[in-house]
């Protein structure tokens, strides 16, 4: 008979495998990345909620919706151009986005810290709001998404170690390596474009 800890472990393995598939497919600009992402996020919703990372749980719901949006966005781009074009944001846009992330993270962290049993509410909020924007950037094929992800995932490693999600923390270490390759790949396409 499988106990809860074993089930949790096997769910985490499945989520990690699908998350790696998502990122590797995204590096290649393969539309199937969104399907793997939706499946991974569905499993991670349960895992994060169980670990009392409520903002991360909400983030997984956002990822599912963004997966549908991203799939449709990329499908439309492929139908129109047969190649997924990559763009960039100017400094002003980045400063506005970073300001929104920091302010939103502070307020959400304060609410979670005051009214819930959330663990590491300020870091949980920071990674969540950062990931909201970074996921949108992937869907819109904004080059700098990889830089955002590098910073978010670096903080997330600590967050997941603290909540004893060791496989997920290893996943995020692997993400850091894949992110470097993803950035280089997208930068090459951007410069050639």
Short mmCIF file of N, CA and C in Angstrom, two decimals:
data_model
loop_
_atom_site.label_atom_id
_atom_site.label_comp_id
_atom_site.label_asym_id
_atom_site.label_seq_id
_atom_site.Cartn_x
_atom_site.Cartn_y
_atom_site.Cartn_z
N UNK A 1 0.85 -1.19 0.00
CA UNK A 1 0.00 0.00 0.00
C UNK A 1 0.89 1.25 0.00
N UNK A 2 0.56 2.21 -0.87
CA UNK A 2 1.37 3.41 -1.00
C UNK A 2 0.93 4.45 0.01
N UNK A 3 1.87 4.95 0.82
CA UNK A 3 1.51 5.99 1.77
C UNK A 3 1.61 7.36 1.12
N UNK A 4 1.21 8.37 1.87
CA UNK A 4 1.14 9.73 1.34
C UNK A 4 2.51 10.24 0.89
N UNK A 5 3.56 9.97 1.68
CA UNK A 5 4.90 10.45 1.34
C UNK A 5 5.38 9.86 0.02
N UNK A 6 5.10 8.55 -0.20
CA UNK A 6 5.50 7.92 -1.46
C UNK A 6 4.73 8.51 -2.63
N UNK A 7 3.44 8.71 -2.45
CA UNK A 7 2.63 9.31 -3.51
C UNK A 7 3.15 10.71 -3.84
N UNK A 8 3.43 11.48 -2.80
CA UNK A 8 3.96 12.83 -2.96
C UNK A 8 5.27 12.79 -3.75
N UNK A 9 6.14 11.85 -3.41
CA UNK A 9 7.43 11.70 -4.08
C UNK A 9 7.24 11.37 -5.56
N UNK A 10 6.36 10.43 -5.86
CA UNK A 10 6.15 10.04 -7.27
C UNK A 10 5.46 11.15 -8.07
N UNK A 11 4.57 11.88 -7.43
CA UNK A 11 3.97 13.03 -8.10
C UNK A 11 5.05 14.08 -8.42
N UNK A 12 5.94 14.29 -7.46
CA UNK A 12 7.02 15.27 -7.67
C UNK A 12 7.93 14.83 -8.82
N UNK A 13 8.22 13.54 -8.91
CA UNK A 13 9.04 13.03 -10.02
C UNK A 13 8.35 13.31 -11.36
N UNK A 14 7.05 13.04 -11.43
CA UNK A 14 6.31 13.30 -12.67
C UNK A 14 6.31 14.77 -13.03
N UNK A 15 6.10 15.61 -12.03
CA UNK A 15 6.07 17.06 -12.26
C UNK A 15 7.44 17.55 -12.72
N UNK A 16 8.50 17.04 -12.12
CA UNK A 16 9.86 17.44 -12.50
C UNK A 16 10.14 17.03 -13.95
N UNK A 17 9.81 15.79 -14.29
CA UNK A 17 10.04 15.30 -15.65
C UNK A 17 9.32 16.17 -16.68
N UNK A 18 8.06 16.47 -16.42
CA UNK A 18 7.29 17.31 -17.34
C UNK A 18 7.81 18.75 -17.38
N UNK A 19 8.28 19.25 -16.25
CA UNK A 19 8.83 20.61 -16.21
C UNK A 19 10.11 20.70 -17.03
N UNK A 20 10.96 19.69 -16.94
CA UNK A 20 12.18 19.67 -17.76
C UNK A 20 11.81 19.61 -19.24
N UNK A 21 10.83 18.76 -19.56
CA UNK A 21 10.37 18.66 -20.96
C UNK A 21 9.87 20.02 -21.44
N UNK A 22 9.11 20.73 -20.59
CA UNK A 22 8.62 22.06 -20.95
C UNK A 22 9.77 22.98 -21.32
N UNK A 23 10.76 23.05 -20.44
CA UNK A 23 11.84 24.01 -20.66
C UNK A 23 12.69 23.64 -21.88
N UNK A 24 13.00 22.36 -22.04
CA UNK A 24 13.79 21.95 -23.20
C UNK A 24 13.05 22.24 -24.51
N UNK A 25 11.74 21.99 -24.51
CA UNK A 25 10.95 22.29 -25.71
C UNK A 25 10.85 23.80 -25.94
N UNK A 26 10.76 24.59 -24.87
CA UNK A 26 10.70 26.05 -25.01
C UNK A 26 12.02 26.59 -25.59
N UNK A 27 13.14 26.02 -25.16
CA UNK A 27 14.43 26.44 -25.71
C UNK A 27 14.43 26.26 -27.22
N UNK A 28 13.83 25.16 -27.67
CA UNK A 28 13.79 24.86 -29.11
C UNK A 28 12.65 25.58 -29.82
N UNK A 29 11.88 26.36 -29.06
CA UNK A 29 10.72 27.06 -29.59
C UNK A 29 9.70 26.08 -30.17
N UNK A 30 9.52 24.95 -29.49
CA UNK A 30 8.60 23.89 -29.89
C UNK A 30 7.28 24.09 -29.14
N UNK A 31 6.21 24.21 -29.88
CA UNK A 31 4.89 24.51 -29.30
C UNK A 31 4.43 23.47 -28.28
N UNK A 32 4.96 22.26 -28.36
CA UNK A 32 4.57 21.22 -27.40
C UNK A 32 5.03 21.54 -25.98
N UNK A 33 5.88 22.55 -25.83
CA UNK A 33 6.31 22.95 -24.49
C UNK A 33 5.11 23.30 -23.62
N UNK A 34 4.11 23.92 -24.23
CA UNK A 34 2.95 24.37 -23.47
C UNK A 34 2.14 23.20 -22.94
N UNK A 35 2.07 22.10 -23.65
CA UNK A 35 1.34 20.91 -23.20
C UNK A 35 2.06 20.31 -21.98
N UNK A 36 3.37 20.16 -22.09
CA UNK A 36 4.15 19.64 -20.96
C UNK A 36 4.03 20.57 -19.75
N UNK A 37 4.02 21.88 -20.00
CA UNK A 37 3.89 22.84 -18.91
C UNK A 37 2.55 22.75 -18.20
N UNK A 38 1.49 22.58 -18.96
CA UNK A 38 0.16 22.45 -18.37
C UNK A 38 0.08 21.21 -17.48
N UNK A 39 0.62 20.12 -17.97
CA UNK A 39 0.59 18.87 -17.19
C UNK A 39 1.43 18.99 -15.92
N UNK A 40 2.62 19.58 -16.04
CA UNK A 40 3.48 19.77 -14.88
C UNK A 40 2.82 20.68 -13.84
N UNK A 41 2.25 21.77 -14.31
CA UNK A 41 1.61 22.73 -13.40
C UNK A 41 0.42 22.13 -12.67
N UNK A 42 -0.31 21.25 -13.34
CA UNK A 42 -1.45 20.59 -12.70
C UNK A 42 -0.99 19.76 -11.50
N UNK A 43 0.11 19.05 -11.68
CA UNK A 43 0.65 18.25 -10.58
C UNK A 43 1.24 19.15 -9.50
N UNK A 44 1.99 20.17 -9.92
CA UNK A 44 2.62 21.06 -8.96
C UNK A 44 1.60 21.85 -8.13
N UNK A 45 0.42 22.10 -8.68
CA UNK A 45 -0.61 22.77 -7.89
C UNK A 45 -0.86 22.00 -6.60
N UNK A 46 -1.04 20.69 -6.73
CA UNK A 46 -1.30 19.83 -5.56
C UNK A 46 -0.10 19.83 -4.62
N UNK A 47 1.09 19.70 -5.17
CA UNK A 47 2.30 19.64 -4.35
C UNK A 47 2.54 20.93 -3.58
N UNK A 48 2.38 22.06 -4.24
CA UNK A 48 2.65 23.35 -3.59
C UNK A 48 1.61 23.66 -2.51
N UNK A 49 0.37 23.33 -2.79
CA UNK A 49 -0.67 23.55 -1.78
C UNK A 49 -0.41 22.69 -0.56
N UNK A 50 -0.01 21.45 -0.77
CA UNK A 50 0.30 20.54 0.32
C UNK A 50 1.48 21.03 1.14
N UNK A 51 2.42 21.72 0.50
CA UNK A 51 3.61 22.24 1.18
C UNK A 51 3.38 23.63 1.79
N UNK A 52 2.15 24.11 1.79
CA UNK A 52 1.78 25.42 2.35
C UNK A 52 2.45 26.58 1.62
N UNK A 53 2.73 26.39 0.34
CA UNK A 53 3.25 27.49 -0.49
C UNK A 53 2.08 27.97 -1.34
N UNK A 54 1.24 28.81 -0.74
CA UNK A 54 -0.03 29.18 -1.35
C UNK A 54 0.13 30.03 -2.60
N UNK A 55 1.08 30.94 -2.57
CA UNK A 55 1.30 31.75 -3.77
C UNK A 55 1.81 30.87 -4.91
N UNK A 56 2.67 29.92 -4.60
CA UNK A 56 3.13 28.98 -5.62
C UNK A 56 1.97 28.15 -6.16
N UNK A 57 1.01 27.81 -5.30
CA UNK A 57 -0.18 27.06 -5.74
C UNK A 57 -0.99 27.89 -6.72
N UNK A 58 -1.21 29.13 -6.38
CA UNK A 58 -1.96 30.03 -7.27
C UNK A 58 -1.19 30.21 -8.57
N UNK A 59 0.13 30.28 -8.47
CA UNK A 59 0.96 30.42 -9.65
C UNK A 59 0.75 29.25 -10.61
N UNK A 60 0.58 28.07 -10.07
CA UNK A 60 0.38 26.90 -10.94
C UNK A 60 -0.93 27.02 -11.74
N UNK A 61 -1.96 27.58 -11.12
CA UNK A 61 -3.21 27.82 -11.85
C UNK A 61 -2.97 28.82 -12.98
N UNK A 62 -2.21 29.87 -12.67
CA UNK A 62 -1.85 30.84 -13.70
C UNK A 62 -1.08 30.17 -14.83
N UNK A 63 -0.13 29.29 -14.48
CA UNK A 63 0.66 28.59 -15.50
C UNK A 63 -0.24 27.77 -16.42
N UNK A 64 -1.26 27.15 -15.87
CA UNK A 64 -2.18 26.36 -16.70
C UNK A 64 -2.88 27.26 -17.71
N UNK A 65 -3.40 28.38 -17.24
CA UNK A 65 -4.06 29.32 -18.16
C UNK A 65 -3.07 29.90 -19.16
N UNK A 66 -1.86 30.23 -18.70
CA UNK A 66 -0.85 30.76 -19.61
C UNK A 66 -0.40 29.69 -20.61
N UNK A 67 -0.44 28.43 -20.20
CA UNK A 67 -0.12 27.35 -21.11
C UNK A 67 -1.09 27.31 -22.28
N UNK A 68 -2.37 27.49 -21.97
CA UNK A 68 -3.38 27.54 -23.03
C UNK A 68 -3.16 28.78 -23.90
N UNK A 69 -2.92 29.92 -23.25
CA UNK A 69 -2.67 31.17 -23.98
C UNK A 69 -1.41 31.05 -24.85
N UNK A 70 -0.34 30.57 -24.26
CA UNK A 70 0.92 30.44 -24.99
C UNK A 70 0.80 29.51 -26.18
N UNK A 71 0.11 28.38 -25.97
CA UNK A 71 -0.09 27.43 -27.06
C UNK A 71 -0.83 28.11 -28.22
N UNK A 72 -1.91 28.80 -27.89
CA UNK A 72 -2.68 29.48 -28.93
C UNK A 72 -1.90 30.61 -29.59
N UNK A 73 -1.12 31.35 -28.80
CA UNK A 73 -0.30 32.44 -29.33
C UNK A 73 0.74 31.90 -30.30
N UNK A 74 1.45 30.86 -29.89
CA UNK A 74 2.49 30.28 -30.74
C UNK A 74 1.87 29.61 -31.97
N UNK A 75 0.71 28.98 -31.78
CA UNK A 75 0.02 28.33 -32.90
C UNK A 75 -0.36 29.37 -33.95
N UNK A 76 -0.83 30.52 -33.51
CA UNK A 76 -1.20 31.61 -34.42
C UNK A 76 0.04 32.13 -35.15
N UNK A 77 1.14 32.32 -34.41
CA UNK A 77 2.37 32.80 -35.03
C UNK A 77 2.90 31.82 -36.06
N UNK A 78 2.85 30.54 -35.73
CA UNK A 78 3.33 29.52 -36.66
C UNK A 78 2.47 29.51 -37.92
N UNK A 79 1.15 29.63 -37.76
CA UNK A 79 0.24 29.63 -38.90
C UNK A 79 0.49 30.84 -39.81
N UNK A 80 0.88 31.95 -39.21
CA UNK A 80 1.07 33.18 -39.98
C UNK A 80 2.47 33.32 -40.58
N UNK A 81 3.50 32.83 -39.87
CA UNK A 81 4.86 33.09 -40.34
C UNK A 81 5.71 31.83 -40.47
N UNK A 82 5.24 30.74 -39.91
CA UNK A 82 5.97 29.47 -39.87
C UNK A 82 7.25 29.56 -39.05
N UNK A 83 7.48 30.65 -38.37
CA UNK A 83 8.62 30.78 -37.46
C UNK A 83 8.18 31.65 -36.29
N UNK A 84 8.59 31.29 -35.11
CA UNK A 84 8.22 32.04 -33.92
C UNK A 84 9.24 33.16 -33.75
N UNK A 85 8.79 34.42 -33.93
CA UNK A 85 9.69 35.56 -33.86
C UNK A 85 9.94 35.96 -32.41
N UNK A 86 11.13 36.46 -32.16
CA UNK A 86 11.55 36.85 -30.82
C UNK A 86 11.74 38.37 -30.82
N UNK A 87 11.23 39.01 -29.76
CA UNK A 87 11.35 40.46 -29.63
C UNK A 87 12.02 40.78 -28.30
N UNK A 88 12.17 42.07 -28.02
CA UNK A 88 12.80 42.51 -26.77
C UNK A 88 12.04 43.71 -26.21
N UNK A 89 12.20 43.96 -24.92
CA UNK A 89 11.59 45.12 -24.28
C UNK A 89 12.66 46.18 -24.03
N UNK A 90 12.20 47.44 -23.96
CA UNK A 90 13.13 48.53 -23.65
C UNK A 90 13.31 48.64 -22.13
N UNK A 91 14.30 49.43 -21.71
CA UNK A 91 14.64 49.56 -20.29
C UNK A 91 13.47 50.09 -19.47
N UNK A 92 12.72 51.05 -19.99
CA UNK A 92 11.59 51.63 -19.26
C UNK A 92 10.55 50.55 -18.94
N UNK A 93 10.26 49.69 -19.90
CA UNK A 93 9.29 48.62 -19.66
C UNK A 93 9.80 47.68 -18.57
N UNK A 94 11.07 47.35 -18.60
CA UNK A 94 11.64 46.46 -17.57
C UNK A 94 11.56 47.11 -16.19
N UNK A 95 11.85 48.40 -16.10
CA UNK A 95 11.80 49.08 -14.80
C UNK A 95 10.38 49.11 -14.25
N UNK A 96 9.41 49.33 -15.11
CA UNK A 96 8.00 49.31 -14.68
C UNK A 96 7.62 47.92 -14.19
N UNK A 97 7.98 46.91 -14.96
CA UNK A 97 7.65 45.53 -14.59
C UNK A 97 8.32 45.16 -13.26
N UNK A 98 9.59 45.49 -13.09
CA UNK A 98 10.28 45.19 -11.84
C UNK A 98 9.65 45.91 -10.66
N UNK A 99 9.23 47.15 -10.86
CA UNK A 99 8.54 47.88 -9.81
C UNK A 99 7.23 47.20 -9.42
N UNK A 100 6.47 46.78 -10.40
CA UNK A 100 5.20 46.08 -10.12
C UNK A 100 5.46 44.78 -9.37
N UNK A 101 6.47 44.05 -9.79
CA UNK A 101 6.81 42.78 -9.12
C UNK A 101 7.16 43.02 -7.66
N UNK A 102 8.01 44.00 -7.38
CA UNK A 102 8.46 44.24 -6.01
C UNK A 102 7.32 44.75 -5.12
N UNK A 103 6.53 45.68 -5.61
CA UNK A 103 5.43 46.22 -4.82
C UNK A 103 4.36 45.16 -4.57
N UNK A 104 4.01 44.43 -5.60
CA UNK A 104 3.00 43.36 -5.46
C UNK A 104 3.49 42.29 -4.49
N UNK A 105 4.77 41.96 -4.58
CA UNK A 105 5.34 40.93 -3.70
C UNK A 105 5.30 41.37 -2.24
N UNK A 106 5.58 42.63 -2.00
CA UNK A 106 5.55 43.14 -0.63
C UNK A 106 4.14 43.04 -0.05
N UNK A 107 3.16 43.52 -0.80
CA UNK A 107 1.79 43.50 -0.28
C UNK A 107 1.24 42.09 -0.13
N UNK A 108 1.48 41.23 -1.10
CA UNK A 108 1.01 39.84 -0.99
C UNK A 108 1.71 39.13 0.16
N UNK A 109 3.02 39.36 0.28
CA UNK A 109 3.77 38.76 1.38
C UNK A 109 3.25 39.21 2.73
N UNK A 110 2.94 40.49 2.84
CA UNK A 110 2.39 41.02 4.10
C UNK A 110 1.06 40.36 4.43
N UNK A 111 0.18 40.25 3.45
CA UNK A 111 -1.13 39.63 3.66
C UNK A 111 -0.97 38.17 4.07
N UNK A 112 -0.12 37.45 3.35
CA UNK A 112 0.09 36.04 3.69
C UNK A 112 0.71 35.88 5.07
N UNK A 113 1.66 36.74 5.41
CA UNK A 113 2.33 36.67 6.70
C UNK A 113 1.36 36.97 7.84
N UNK A 114 0.44 37.89 7.60
CA UNK A 114 -0.48 38.33 8.64
C UNK A 114 -1.67 37.38 8.81
N UNK A 115 -2.19 36.83 7.71
CA UNK A 115 -3.47 36.13 7.77
C UNK A 115 -3.43 34.63 7.46
N UNK A 116 -2.27 34.07 7.17
CA UNK A 116 -2.21 32.64 6.84
C UNK A 116 -1.03 31.98 7.53
N UNK A 117 -0.95 30.68 7.36
CA UNK A 117 0.20 29.92 7.88
C UNK A 117 1.24 29.70 6.78
N UNK A 118 1.24 30.56 5.77
CA UNK A 118 2.16 30.42 4.64
C UNK A 118 3.60 30.42 5.12
N UNK A 119 4.41 29.64 4.47
CA UNK A 119 5.83 29.56 4.77
C UNK A 119 6.59 30.49 3.83
N UNK A 120 7.51 31.25 4.36
CA UNK A 120 8.33 32.19 3.58
C UNK A 120 7.47 33.05 2.65
N UNK A 121 6.50 33.76 3.20
CA UNK A 121 5.51 34.45 2.37
C UNK A 121 6.08 35.53 1.45
N UNK A 122 7.13 36.21 1.87
CA UNK A 122 7.67 37.28 1.02
C UNK A 122 8.45 36.70 -0.16
N UNK A 123 9.25 35.66 0.09
CA UNK A 123 9.96 35.01 -1.02
C UNK A 123 8.99 34.29 -1.94
N UNK A 124 8.00 33.64 -1.35
CA UNK A 124 6.97 32.95 -2.14
C UNK A 124 6.27 33.95 -3.06
N UNK A 125 5.96 35.11 -2.55
CA UNK A 125 5.30 36.14 -3.35
C UNK A 125 6.22 36.70 -4.43
N UNK A 126 7.49 36.92 -4.08
CA UNK A 126 8.45 37.46 -5.05
C UNK A 126 8.61 36.51 -6.23
N UNK A 127 8.81 35.23 -5.95
CA UNK A 127 8.98 34.28 -7.05
C UNK A 127 7.70 34.13 -7.85
N UNK A 128 6.57 34.24 -7.18
CA UNK A 128 5.29 34.11 -7.88
C UNK A 128 5.04 35.27 -8.83
N UNK A 129 5.18 36.50 -8.34
CA UNK A 129 4.92 37.65 -9.22
C UNK A 129 5.97 37.76 -10.32
N UNK A 130 7.21 37.41 -10.00
CA UNK A 130 8.23 37.38 -11.04
C UNK A 130 7.90 36.36 -12.12
N UNK A 131 7.44 35.20 -11.69
CA UNK A 131 7.09 34.15 -12.65
C UNK A 131 5.87 34.51 -13.48
N UNK A 132 4.94 35.28 -12.91
CA UNK A 132 3.78 35.72 -13.69
C UNK A 132 4.24 36.49 -14.92
N UNK A 133 5.12 37.45 -14.68
CA UNK A 133 5.61 38.27 -15.79
C UNK A 133 6.51 37.46 -16.73
N UNK A 134 7.37 36.62 -16.16
CA UNK A 134 8.29 35.84 -17.01
C UNK A 134 7.52 34.88 -17.91
N UNK A 135 6.46 34.28 -17.40
CA UNK A 135 5.65 33.37 -18.22
C UNK A 135 4.97 34.12 -19.35
N UNK A 136 4.45 35.30 -19.03
CA UNK A 136 3.85 36.14 -20.08
C UNK A 136 4.90 36.46 -21.15
N UNK A 137 6.13 36.74 -20.70
CA UNK A 137 7.20 37.07 -21.63
C UNK A 137 7.54 35.89 -22.55
N UNK A 138 7.48 34.67 -22.00
CA UNK A 138 7.72 33.50 -22.84
C UNK A 138 6.62 33.39 -23.90
N UNK A 139 5.37 33.56 -23.47
CA UNK A 139 4.24 33.47 -24.41
C UNK A 139 4.35 34.52 -25.52
N UNK A 140 4.86 35.70 -25.18
CA UNK A 140 5.02 36.77 -26.17
C UNK A 140 6.38 36.73 -26.86
N UNK A 141 7.20 35.75 -26.48
CA UNK A 141 8.52 35.54 -27.07
C UNK A 141 9.46 36.73 -26.87
N UNK A 142 9.49 37.22 -25.62
CA UNK A 142 10.37 38.32 -25.24
C UNK A 142 11.71 37.71 -24.79
N UNK A 143 12.78 38.10 -25.42
CA UNK A 143 14.10 37.53 -25.18
C UNK A 143 14.49 37.52 -23.70
N UNK A 144 14.24 38.62 -23.01
CA UNK A 144 14.71 38.77 -21.63
C UNK A 144 14.01 37.86 -20.64
N UNK A 145 13.01 37.09 -21.08
CA UNK A 145 12.35 36.16 -20.16
C UNK A 145 13.37 35.26 -19.49
N UNK A 146 14.43 34.91 -20.23
CA UNK A 146 15.44 34.00 -19.68
C UNK A 146 16.19 34.63 -18.52
N UNK A 147 16.41 35.93 -18.54
CA UNK A 147 17.09 36.62 -17.44
C UNK A 147 16.19 36.64 -16.21
N UNK A 148 14.92 36.96 -16.42
CA UNK A 148 13.96 36.93 -15.31
C UNK A 148 13.93 35.55 -14.68
N UNK A 149 13.84 34.52 -15.55
CA UNK A 149 13.77 33.15 -15.03
C UNK A 149 15.01 32.79 -14.25
N UNK A 150 16.17 33.22 -14.69
CA UNK A 150 17.40 32.89 -13.97
C UNK A 150 17.35 33.44 -12.54
N UNK A 151 16.92 34.68 -12.41
CA UNK A 151 16.83 35.29 -11.07
C UNK A 151 15.75 34.63 -10.22
N UNK A 152 14.59 34.40 -10.81
CA UNK A 152 13.47 33.78 -10.08
C UNK A 152 13.85 32.38 -9.62
N UNK A 153 14.41 31.60 -10.52
CA UNK A 153 14.75 30.22 -10.19
C UNK A 153 15.87 30.13 -9.16
N UNK A 154 16.77 31.09 -9.17
CA UNK A 154 17.83 31.12 -8.15
C UNK A 154 17.23 31.27 -6.75
N UNK A 155 16.27 32.17 -6.60
CA UNK A 155 15.59 32.36 -5.32
C UNK A 155 14.73 31.14 -4.99
N UNK A 156 14.10 30.57 -6.01
CA UNK A 156 13.21 29.42 -5.81
C UNK A 156 13.95 28.21 -5.24
N UNK A 157 15.21 28.05 -5.60
CA UNK A 157 15.98 26.92 -5.07
C UNK A 157 15.98 26.95 -3.55
N UNK A 158 16.26 28.10 -2.98
CA UNK A 158 16.23 28.24 -1.52
C UNK A 158 14.83 27.95 -0.97
N UNK A 159 13.83 28.51 -1.61
CA UNK A 159 12.45 28.33 -1.17
C UNK A 159 12.07 26.85 -1.12
N UNK A 160 12.43 26.10 -2.14
CA UNK A 160 12.05 24.69 -2.19
C UNK A 160 12.87 23.83 -1.23
N UNK A 161 14.13 24.18 -1.03
CA UNK A 161 14.93 23.45 -0.03
C UNK A 161 14.32 23.63 1.35
N UNK A 162 13.92 24.86 1.66
CA UNK A 162 13.30 25.14 2.95
C UNK A 162 12.01 24.34 3.18
N UNK A 163 11.29 24.04 2.11
CA UNK A 163 10.03 23.28 2.22
C UNK A 163 10.22 21.79 1.96
N UNK A 164 11.48 21.37 1.91
CA UNK A 164 11.87 19.97 1.72
C UNK A 164 11.37 19.39 0.40
N UNK A 165 11.29 20.22 -0.61
CA UNK A 165 10.98 19.77 -1.97
C UNK A 165 12.31 19.63 -2.70
N UNK A 166 13.05 18.60 -2.32
CA UNK A 166 14.43 18.46 -2.79
C UNK A 166 14.53 18.18 -4.28
N UNK A 167 13.65 17.34 -4.80
CA UNK A 167 13.69 17.09 -6.24
C UNK A 167 13.39 18.36 -7.03
N UNK A 168 12.46 19.14 -6.52
CA UNK A 168 12.13 20.39 -7.20
C UNK A 168 13.28 21.37 -7.12
N UNK A 169 13.99 21.40 -6.00
CA UNK A 169 15.16 22.28 -5.91
C UNK A 169 16.26 21.83 -6.87
N UNK A 170 16.43 20.52 -7.04
CA UNK A 170 17.39 20.01 -8.02
C UNK A 170 16.93 20.40 -9.42
N UNK A 171 15.63 20.28 -9.68
CA UNK A 171 15.07 20.70 -10.96
C UNK A 171 15.44 22.14 -11.26
N UNK A 172 15.30 23.01 -10.27
CA UNK A 172 15.58 24.43 -10.50
C UNK A 172 17.06 24.69 -10.68
N UNK A 173 17.92 23.86 -10.09
CA UNK A 173 19.36 23.96 -10.40
C UNK A 173 19.60 23.59 -11.86
N UNK A 174 18.94 22.54 -12.31
CA UNK A 174 19.04 22.16 -13.72
C UNK A 174 18.49 23.26 -14.62
N UNK A 175 17.39 23.88 -14.17
CA UNK A 175 16.82 25.00 -14.93
C UNK A 175 17.86 26.08 -15.18
N UNK A 176 18.66 26.39 -14.17
CA UNK A 176 19.65 27.46 -14.33
C UNK A 176 20.59 27.17 -15.49
N UNK A 177 20.97 25.92 -15.64
CA UNK A 177 21.84 25.54 -16.75
C UNK A 177 21.09 25.64 -18.07
N UNK A 178 19.88 25.11 -18.11
CA UNK A 178 19.08 25.14 -19.35
C UNK A 178 18.76 26.57 -19.74
N UNK A 179 18.52 27.42 -18.76
CA UNK A 179 18.21 28.83 -19.02
C UNK A 179 19.36 29.50 -19.80
N UNK A 180 20.57 29.20 -19.41
CA UNK A 180 21.72 29.79 -20.12
C UNK A 180 21.69 29.38 -21.59
N UNK A 181 21.45 28.10 -21.85
CA UNK A 181 21.37 27.64 -23.23
C UNK A 181 20.16 28.23 -23.95
N UNK A 182 19.05 28.36 -23.23
CA UNK A 182 17.85 28.96 -23.80
C UNK A 182 18.08 30.40 -24.22
N UNK A 183 18.72 31.16 -23.34
CA UNK A 183 19.01 32.55 -23.67
C UNK A 183 19.91 32.65 -24.90
N UNK A 184 20.96 31.83 -24.92
CA UNK A 184 21.88 31.86 -26.06
C UNK A 184 21.18 31.48 -27.37
N UNK A 185 20.30 30.47 -27.29
CA UNK A 185 19.58 30.03 -28.48
C UNK A 185 18.64 31.12 -28.99
N UNK A 186 17.86 31.70 -28.08
CA UNK A 186 16.91 32.75 -28.49
C UNK A 186 17.65 34.00 -28.95
N UNK A 187 18.78 34.32 -28.30
CA UNK A 187 19.56 35.48 -28.71
C UNK A 187 20.08 35.30 -30.15
N UNK A 188 20.51 34.11 -30.46
CA UNK A 188 20.98 33.81 -31.81
C UNK A 188 19.88 34.01 -32.84
N UNK A 189 18.69 33.52 -32.52
CA UNK A 189 17.54 33.68 -33.44
C UNK A 189 17.17 35.15 -33.55
N UNK A 190 17.18 35.86 -32.41
CA UNK A 190 16.85 37.29 -32.41
C UNK A 190 17.81 38.09 -33.29
N UNK A 191 19.11 37.81 -33.14
CA UNK A 191 20.10 38.55 -33.92
C UNK A 191 20.00 38.22 -35.41
N UNK A 192 19.62 36.99 -35.71
CA UNK A 192 19.49 36.59 -37.11
C UNK A 192 18.21 37.12 -37.75
N UNK A 193 17.24 37.46 -36.89
CA UNK A 193 15.91 37.84 -37.34
C UNK A 193 15.79 39.12 -38.00
#
